[in-house]
Coordinates of C-alpha atoms in Angstrom, one line a residue:
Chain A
X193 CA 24.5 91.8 146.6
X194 CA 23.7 88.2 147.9
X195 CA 19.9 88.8 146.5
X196 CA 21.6 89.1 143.0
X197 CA 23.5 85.4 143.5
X198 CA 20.4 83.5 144.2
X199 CA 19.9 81.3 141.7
X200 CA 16.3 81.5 141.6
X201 CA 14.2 84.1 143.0
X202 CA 10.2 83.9 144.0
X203 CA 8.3 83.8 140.6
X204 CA 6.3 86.8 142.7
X205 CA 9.3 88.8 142.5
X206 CA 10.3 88.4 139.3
X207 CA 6.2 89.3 137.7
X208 CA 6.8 92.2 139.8
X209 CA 9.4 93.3 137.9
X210 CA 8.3 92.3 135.2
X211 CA 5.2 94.7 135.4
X212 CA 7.7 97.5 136.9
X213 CA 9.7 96.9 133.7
X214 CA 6.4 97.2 131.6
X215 CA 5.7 100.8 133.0
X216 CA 9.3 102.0 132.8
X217 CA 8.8 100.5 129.0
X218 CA 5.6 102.7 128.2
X219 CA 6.7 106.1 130.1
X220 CA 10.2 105.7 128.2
X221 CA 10.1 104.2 125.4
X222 CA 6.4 104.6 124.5
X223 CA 5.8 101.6 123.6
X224 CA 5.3 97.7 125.6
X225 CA 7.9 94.8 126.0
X226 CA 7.7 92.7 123.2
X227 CA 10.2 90.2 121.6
X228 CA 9.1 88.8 118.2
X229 CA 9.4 91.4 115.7
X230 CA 12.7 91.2 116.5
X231 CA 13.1 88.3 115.0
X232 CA 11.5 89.3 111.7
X233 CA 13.4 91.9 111.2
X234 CA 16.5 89.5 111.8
X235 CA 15.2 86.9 109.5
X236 CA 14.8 90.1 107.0
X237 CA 18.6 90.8 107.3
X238 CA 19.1 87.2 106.9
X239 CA 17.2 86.8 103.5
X240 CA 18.3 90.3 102.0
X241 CA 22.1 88.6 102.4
X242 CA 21.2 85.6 100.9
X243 CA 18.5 86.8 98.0
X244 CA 19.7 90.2 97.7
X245 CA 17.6 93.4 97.9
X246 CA 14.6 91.6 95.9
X247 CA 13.3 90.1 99.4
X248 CA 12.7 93.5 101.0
X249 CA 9.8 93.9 98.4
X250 CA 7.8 91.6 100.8
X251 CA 5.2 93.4 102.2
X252 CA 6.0 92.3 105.5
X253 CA 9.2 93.4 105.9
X254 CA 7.8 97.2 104.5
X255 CA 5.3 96.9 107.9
X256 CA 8.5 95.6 109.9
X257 CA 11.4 97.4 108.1
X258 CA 14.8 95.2 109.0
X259 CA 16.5 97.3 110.9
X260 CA 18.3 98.0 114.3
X261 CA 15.6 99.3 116.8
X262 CA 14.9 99.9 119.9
X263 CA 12.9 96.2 120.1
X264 CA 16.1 94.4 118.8
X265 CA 18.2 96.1 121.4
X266 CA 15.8 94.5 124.0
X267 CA 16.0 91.0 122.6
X268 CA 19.8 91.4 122.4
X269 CA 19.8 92.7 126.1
X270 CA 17.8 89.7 127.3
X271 CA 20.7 87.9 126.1
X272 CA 22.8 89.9 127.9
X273 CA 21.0 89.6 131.5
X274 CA 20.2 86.6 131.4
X275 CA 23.8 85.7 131.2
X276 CA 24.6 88.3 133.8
X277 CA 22.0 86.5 136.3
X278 CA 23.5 83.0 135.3
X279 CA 27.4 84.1 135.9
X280 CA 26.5 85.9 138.9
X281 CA 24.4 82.8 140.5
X282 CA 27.4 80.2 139.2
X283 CA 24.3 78.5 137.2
X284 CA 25.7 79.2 133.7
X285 CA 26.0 75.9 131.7
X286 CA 26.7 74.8 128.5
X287 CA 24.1 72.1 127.5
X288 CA 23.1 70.5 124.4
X289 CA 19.7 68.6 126.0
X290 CA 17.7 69.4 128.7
X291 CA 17.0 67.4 131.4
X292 CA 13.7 66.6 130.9
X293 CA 14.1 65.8 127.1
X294 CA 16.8 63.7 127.5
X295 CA 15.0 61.7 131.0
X296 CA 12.0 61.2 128.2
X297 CA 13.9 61.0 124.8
X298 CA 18.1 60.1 125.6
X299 CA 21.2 62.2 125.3
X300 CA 21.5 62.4 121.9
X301 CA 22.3 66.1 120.5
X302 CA 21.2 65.6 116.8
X303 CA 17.1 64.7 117.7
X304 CA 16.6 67.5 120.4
X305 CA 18.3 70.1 117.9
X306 CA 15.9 68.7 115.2
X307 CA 13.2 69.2 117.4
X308 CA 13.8 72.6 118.7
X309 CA 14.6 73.8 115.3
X310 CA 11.2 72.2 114.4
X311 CA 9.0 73.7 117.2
X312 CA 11.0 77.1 116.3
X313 CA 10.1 77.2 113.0
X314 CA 6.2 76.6 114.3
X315 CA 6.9 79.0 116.7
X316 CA 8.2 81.7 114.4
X317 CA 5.2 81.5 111.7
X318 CA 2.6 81.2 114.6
X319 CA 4.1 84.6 116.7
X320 CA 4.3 86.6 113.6
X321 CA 0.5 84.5 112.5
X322 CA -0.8 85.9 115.7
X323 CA 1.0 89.4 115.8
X324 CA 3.1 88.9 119.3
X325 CA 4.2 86.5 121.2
X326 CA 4.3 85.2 125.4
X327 CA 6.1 89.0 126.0
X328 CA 3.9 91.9 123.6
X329 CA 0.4 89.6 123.4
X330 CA 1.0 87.4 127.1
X331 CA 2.0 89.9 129.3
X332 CA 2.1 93.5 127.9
X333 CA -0.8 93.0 125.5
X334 CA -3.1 90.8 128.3
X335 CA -2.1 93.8 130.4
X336 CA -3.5 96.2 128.1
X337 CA -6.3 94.3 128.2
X338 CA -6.5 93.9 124.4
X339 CA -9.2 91.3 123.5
X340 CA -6.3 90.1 121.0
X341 CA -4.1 89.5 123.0
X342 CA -6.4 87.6 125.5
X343 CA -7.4 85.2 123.1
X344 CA -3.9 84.7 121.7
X345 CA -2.6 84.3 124.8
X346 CA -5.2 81.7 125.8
X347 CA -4.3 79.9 122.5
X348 CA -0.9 79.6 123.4
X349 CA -1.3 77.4 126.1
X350 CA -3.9 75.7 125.0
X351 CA -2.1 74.7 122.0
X352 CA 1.3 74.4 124.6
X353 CA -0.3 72.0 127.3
X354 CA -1.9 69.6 124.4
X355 CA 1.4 69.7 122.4
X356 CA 3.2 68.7 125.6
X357 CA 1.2 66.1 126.9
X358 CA 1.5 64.6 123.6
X359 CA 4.8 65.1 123.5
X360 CA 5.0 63.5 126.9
X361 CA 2.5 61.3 127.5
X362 CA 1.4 59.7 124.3
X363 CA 5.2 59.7 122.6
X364 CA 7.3 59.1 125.4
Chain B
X181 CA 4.8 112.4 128.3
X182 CA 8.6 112.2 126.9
X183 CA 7.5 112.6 123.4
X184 CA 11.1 114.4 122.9
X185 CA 12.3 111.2 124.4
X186 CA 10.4 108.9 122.6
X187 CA 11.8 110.5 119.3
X188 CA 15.5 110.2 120.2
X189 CA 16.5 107.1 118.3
X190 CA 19.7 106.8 120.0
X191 CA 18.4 107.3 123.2
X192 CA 15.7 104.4 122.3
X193 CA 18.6 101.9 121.2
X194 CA 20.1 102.3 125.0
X195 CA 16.6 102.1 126.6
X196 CA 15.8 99.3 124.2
X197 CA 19.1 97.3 125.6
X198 CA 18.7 98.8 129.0
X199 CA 15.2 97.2 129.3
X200 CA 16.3 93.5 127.8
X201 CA 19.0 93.4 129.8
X202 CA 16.4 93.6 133.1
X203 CA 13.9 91.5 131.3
X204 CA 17.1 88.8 130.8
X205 CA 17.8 89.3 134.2
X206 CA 14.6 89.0 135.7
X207 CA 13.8 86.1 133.3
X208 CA 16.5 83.7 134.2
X209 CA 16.1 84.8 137.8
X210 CA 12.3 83.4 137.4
X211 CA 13.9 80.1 136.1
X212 CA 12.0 80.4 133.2
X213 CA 15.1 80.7 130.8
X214 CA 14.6 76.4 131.7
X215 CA 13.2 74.0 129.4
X216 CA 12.7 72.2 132.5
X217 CA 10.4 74.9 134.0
X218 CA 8.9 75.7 130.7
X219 CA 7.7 72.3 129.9
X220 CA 6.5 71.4 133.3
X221 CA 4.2 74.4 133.4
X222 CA 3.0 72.8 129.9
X223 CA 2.2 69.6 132.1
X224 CA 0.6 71.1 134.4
X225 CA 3.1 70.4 137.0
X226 CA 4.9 73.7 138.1
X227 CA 3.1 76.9 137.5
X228 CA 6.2 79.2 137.6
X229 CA 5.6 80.4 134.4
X230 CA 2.2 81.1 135.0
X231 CA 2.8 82.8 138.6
X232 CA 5.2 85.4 136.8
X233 CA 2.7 86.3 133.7
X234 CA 0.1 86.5 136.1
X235 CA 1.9 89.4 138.5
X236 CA 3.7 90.6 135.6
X237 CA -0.2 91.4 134.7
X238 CA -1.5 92.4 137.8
X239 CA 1.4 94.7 138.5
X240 CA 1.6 96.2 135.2
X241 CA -2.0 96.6 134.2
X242 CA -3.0 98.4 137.4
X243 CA 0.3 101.0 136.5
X244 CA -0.4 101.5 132.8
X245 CA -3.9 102.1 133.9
X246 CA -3.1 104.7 136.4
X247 CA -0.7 106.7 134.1
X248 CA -2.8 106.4 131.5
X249 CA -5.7 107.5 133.5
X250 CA -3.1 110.3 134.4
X251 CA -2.6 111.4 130.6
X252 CA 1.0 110.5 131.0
X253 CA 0.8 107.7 128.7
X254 CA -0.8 106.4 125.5
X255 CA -1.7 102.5 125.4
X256 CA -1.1 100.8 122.0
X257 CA -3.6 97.3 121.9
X258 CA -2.7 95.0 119.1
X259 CA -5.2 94.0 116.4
X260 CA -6.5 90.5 116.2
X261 CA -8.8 88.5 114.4
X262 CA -9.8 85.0 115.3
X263 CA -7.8 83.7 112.3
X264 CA -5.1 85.7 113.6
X265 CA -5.0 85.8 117.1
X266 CA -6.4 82.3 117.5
X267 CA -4.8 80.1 114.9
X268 CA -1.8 81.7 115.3
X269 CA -1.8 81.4 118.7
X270 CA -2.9 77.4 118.2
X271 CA 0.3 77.0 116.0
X272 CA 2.6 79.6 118.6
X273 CA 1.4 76.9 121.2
X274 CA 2.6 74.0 119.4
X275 CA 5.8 75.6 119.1
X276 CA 6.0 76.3 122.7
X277 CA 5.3 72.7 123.0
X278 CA 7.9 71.2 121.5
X279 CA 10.6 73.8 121.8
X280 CA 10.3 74.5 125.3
X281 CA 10.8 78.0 125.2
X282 CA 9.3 81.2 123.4
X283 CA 11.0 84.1 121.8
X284 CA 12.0 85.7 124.7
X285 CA 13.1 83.1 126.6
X286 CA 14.6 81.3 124.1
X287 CA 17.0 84.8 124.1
X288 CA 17.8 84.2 128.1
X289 CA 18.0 80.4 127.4
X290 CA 21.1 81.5 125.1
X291 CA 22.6 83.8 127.7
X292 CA 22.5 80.8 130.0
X293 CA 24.3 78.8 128.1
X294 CA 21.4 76.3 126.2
X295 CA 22.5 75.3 123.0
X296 CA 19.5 73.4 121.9
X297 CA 18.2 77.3 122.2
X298 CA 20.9 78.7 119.9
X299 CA 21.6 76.0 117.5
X300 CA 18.1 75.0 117.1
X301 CA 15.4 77.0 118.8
X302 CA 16.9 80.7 117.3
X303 CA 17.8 79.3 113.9
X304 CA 14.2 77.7 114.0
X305 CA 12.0 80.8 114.7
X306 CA 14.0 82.8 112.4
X307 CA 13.1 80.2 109.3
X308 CA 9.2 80.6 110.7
X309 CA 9.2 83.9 110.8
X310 CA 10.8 84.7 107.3
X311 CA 8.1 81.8 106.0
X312 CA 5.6 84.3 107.7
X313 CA 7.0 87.0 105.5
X314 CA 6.8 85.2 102.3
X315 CA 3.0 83.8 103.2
X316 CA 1.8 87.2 104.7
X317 CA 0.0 88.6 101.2
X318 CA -1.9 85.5 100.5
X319 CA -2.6 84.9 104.2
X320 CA -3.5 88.7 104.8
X321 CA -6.5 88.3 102.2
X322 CA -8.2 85.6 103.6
X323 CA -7.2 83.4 106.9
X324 CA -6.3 86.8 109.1
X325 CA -9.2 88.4 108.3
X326 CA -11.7 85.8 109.4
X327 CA -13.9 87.3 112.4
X328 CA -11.4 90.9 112.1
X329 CA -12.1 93.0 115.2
X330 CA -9.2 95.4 115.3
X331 CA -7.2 96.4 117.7
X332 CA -10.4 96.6 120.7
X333 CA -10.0 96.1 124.4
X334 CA -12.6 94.6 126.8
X335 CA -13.6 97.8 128.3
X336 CA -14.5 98.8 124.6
X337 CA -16.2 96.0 123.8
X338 CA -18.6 95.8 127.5
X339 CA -18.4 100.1 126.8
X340 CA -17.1 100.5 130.5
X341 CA -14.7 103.1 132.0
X342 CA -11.2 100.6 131.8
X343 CA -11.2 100.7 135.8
X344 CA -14.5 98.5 135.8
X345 CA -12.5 95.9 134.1
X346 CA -9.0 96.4 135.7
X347 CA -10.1 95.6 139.5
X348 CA -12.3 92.6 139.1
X349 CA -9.1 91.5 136.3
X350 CA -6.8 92.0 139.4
X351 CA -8.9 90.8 141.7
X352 CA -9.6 87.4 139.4
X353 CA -5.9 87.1 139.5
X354 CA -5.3 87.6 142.7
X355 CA -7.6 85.2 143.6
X356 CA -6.7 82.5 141.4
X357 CA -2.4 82.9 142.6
X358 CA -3.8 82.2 146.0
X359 CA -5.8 79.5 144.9
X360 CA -2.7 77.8 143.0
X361 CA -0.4 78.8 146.0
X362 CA -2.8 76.8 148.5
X363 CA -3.7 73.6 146.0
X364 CA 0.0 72.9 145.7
X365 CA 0.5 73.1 149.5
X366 CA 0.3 70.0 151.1

């Protein structure tokens, strides 16, 4: 039980288990760990409430029907463990703006919420651009050994490390 | 193997939650439901996040291998294109940049209590992604299918048997954690 209280464990460990996970996943479920349709299909419950039945004509959301499935149960249960992991460790904390934004930027809520509602919308458009995100192309499609998935996963952090060091460097 | 399984939509729904609540677990156990973390891997600082995709890889790649290799299993490779996989990985990146977390750890971020996560990060990519939705025909016809190659994996592409591909992969991995592990030791 102590294991489960660390607050951090060895990244080692937690790939491990990550690629455990991932195995459990395909024998299972049939299918690999992935977190962004989830979101699509959310934001397609979100704009059939607001626009009404029209916005369910969009092509899209016929590929990624809006509805509750087994992938939306997994982003909800990240959620859910992580909070577990976090109460069980004593690290759970409610925080408007992180440490290292506010060191660079100041403690002020309203420009850190602009700017992670801003990097989430590019975020959003560019998982659902490129078809999966750091969990389905990163890890369970690089695992796969998909050549999409390769280069996607390569572009992310190319496009991560330059946005930060601007970000950091060049802004800050 | 399981097809029965695979086809019980209930059962799915608990294996679904099951899973993301170890992959939540595991996540903010990693320390990479952190902005912190997140953004120093982006500076090249700490390579957490890069340690746990890495033997997240390793490990998983040499098991779905092996079962598939077994016939227990059926592998399922994304498409891509380089408009696709590449710009939309360019503008994914920028994302990652300046919100300091990705999909699924934007989801543990939450669960640890980060509000910049749930009043700006969630709200955020679920605006990008319904844009997606409303740009996908137009986009469809032209940008993603610039350079299409389908949904083919590198032991397709060099016309190996997977394994050729899957040891030196580990290997290279290998190689390059204990590489990073003895750089950052003094």
């Amino acid at each position: 039980m102590e294991y489960l209280e660390l607050s951090r464990w060895s990244p080692y460990a937690v790939g491990i288990g990550i690629g455990i996970l991932s195995w459990i996943s395909f024998l299972l479920s049939g299918q690999p760990l992935a977190s962004s349709t989830a979101f699509t299909r959310t934001a397609g419950f979100l704009e059939r409430l607001l626009l009404g039945k029209k916005a369910m004509e969009r092509p899209y959301y016929q590929k990624f029907v809006p509805k509750i499935e087994w992938g939306w149960m997994l982003v909800v249960g990240v959620v859910i463990g992580a909070f577990i992991s976090a109460q069980l460790s004593g690290t759970f904390r409610s925080c408007w703006v992180p440490g290292m934004w506010e060191g660079a930027f100041g403690a002020a809520t309203w420009p850190r919420l602009l700017t992670a509602f801003g990097g989430g919308v590019l975020m959003g458009l560019g998982a659902r651009w490129a078809g999966g995100c750091t969990s389905g192309h990163g890890i369970s499609g690089t695992m796969q050994l998909a050549l999409s998935s390769w280069i996607a996963a390569v572009s992310f952090f190319v496009g991560g490390i330059a946005g930060a060091l601007l970000i950091f460097k060049a802004m800050a | 193997m399981f097809t029965k399984l695979h086809q019980n939509g209930k059962m799915q729904l608990l294996l679904g939650l099951g899973l993301g609540v170890a992959f939540g677990f595991l996540l903010q156990k990693g320390g990479v439901t952190d902005y912190d973390v997140i953004v120093r891997q982006l500076l090249l600082v700490d390579f957490t996040v890069v340690k746990i995709m890495l033997s997240a890889v390793v490990t998983g790649m040499l098991g779905i291998h092996l079962m598939r290799s077994l016939g227990w299993i059926r592998l399922s490779p994304k498409p891509g294109s380089l408009g696709s996989s590449m710009l939309g990985g360019l503008i994914f990146g920028a994302g990652f940049a300046i919100l300091g977390y990705c999909p699924g750890t934007v989801a543990g971020a939450i669960g640890s209590g980060a509000m910049d996560a749930l009043a700006g990060g969630l709200p955020g990519i679920l605006a990008g992604a319904a844009a997606f939705a409303v740009l996908y025909p137009g986009l469809n016809r032209t940008i993603l299918a610039w350079k299409d190659f389908g949904p083919v994996t590198l032991p397709e592409l060099l016309r190996v048997n997977p394994w050729a591909v899957v040891l030196p992969v580990a290997g290279l991995i290998v190689l390059l954690l204990y590489w990073l592990e003895s750089a950052a030791a003094p």
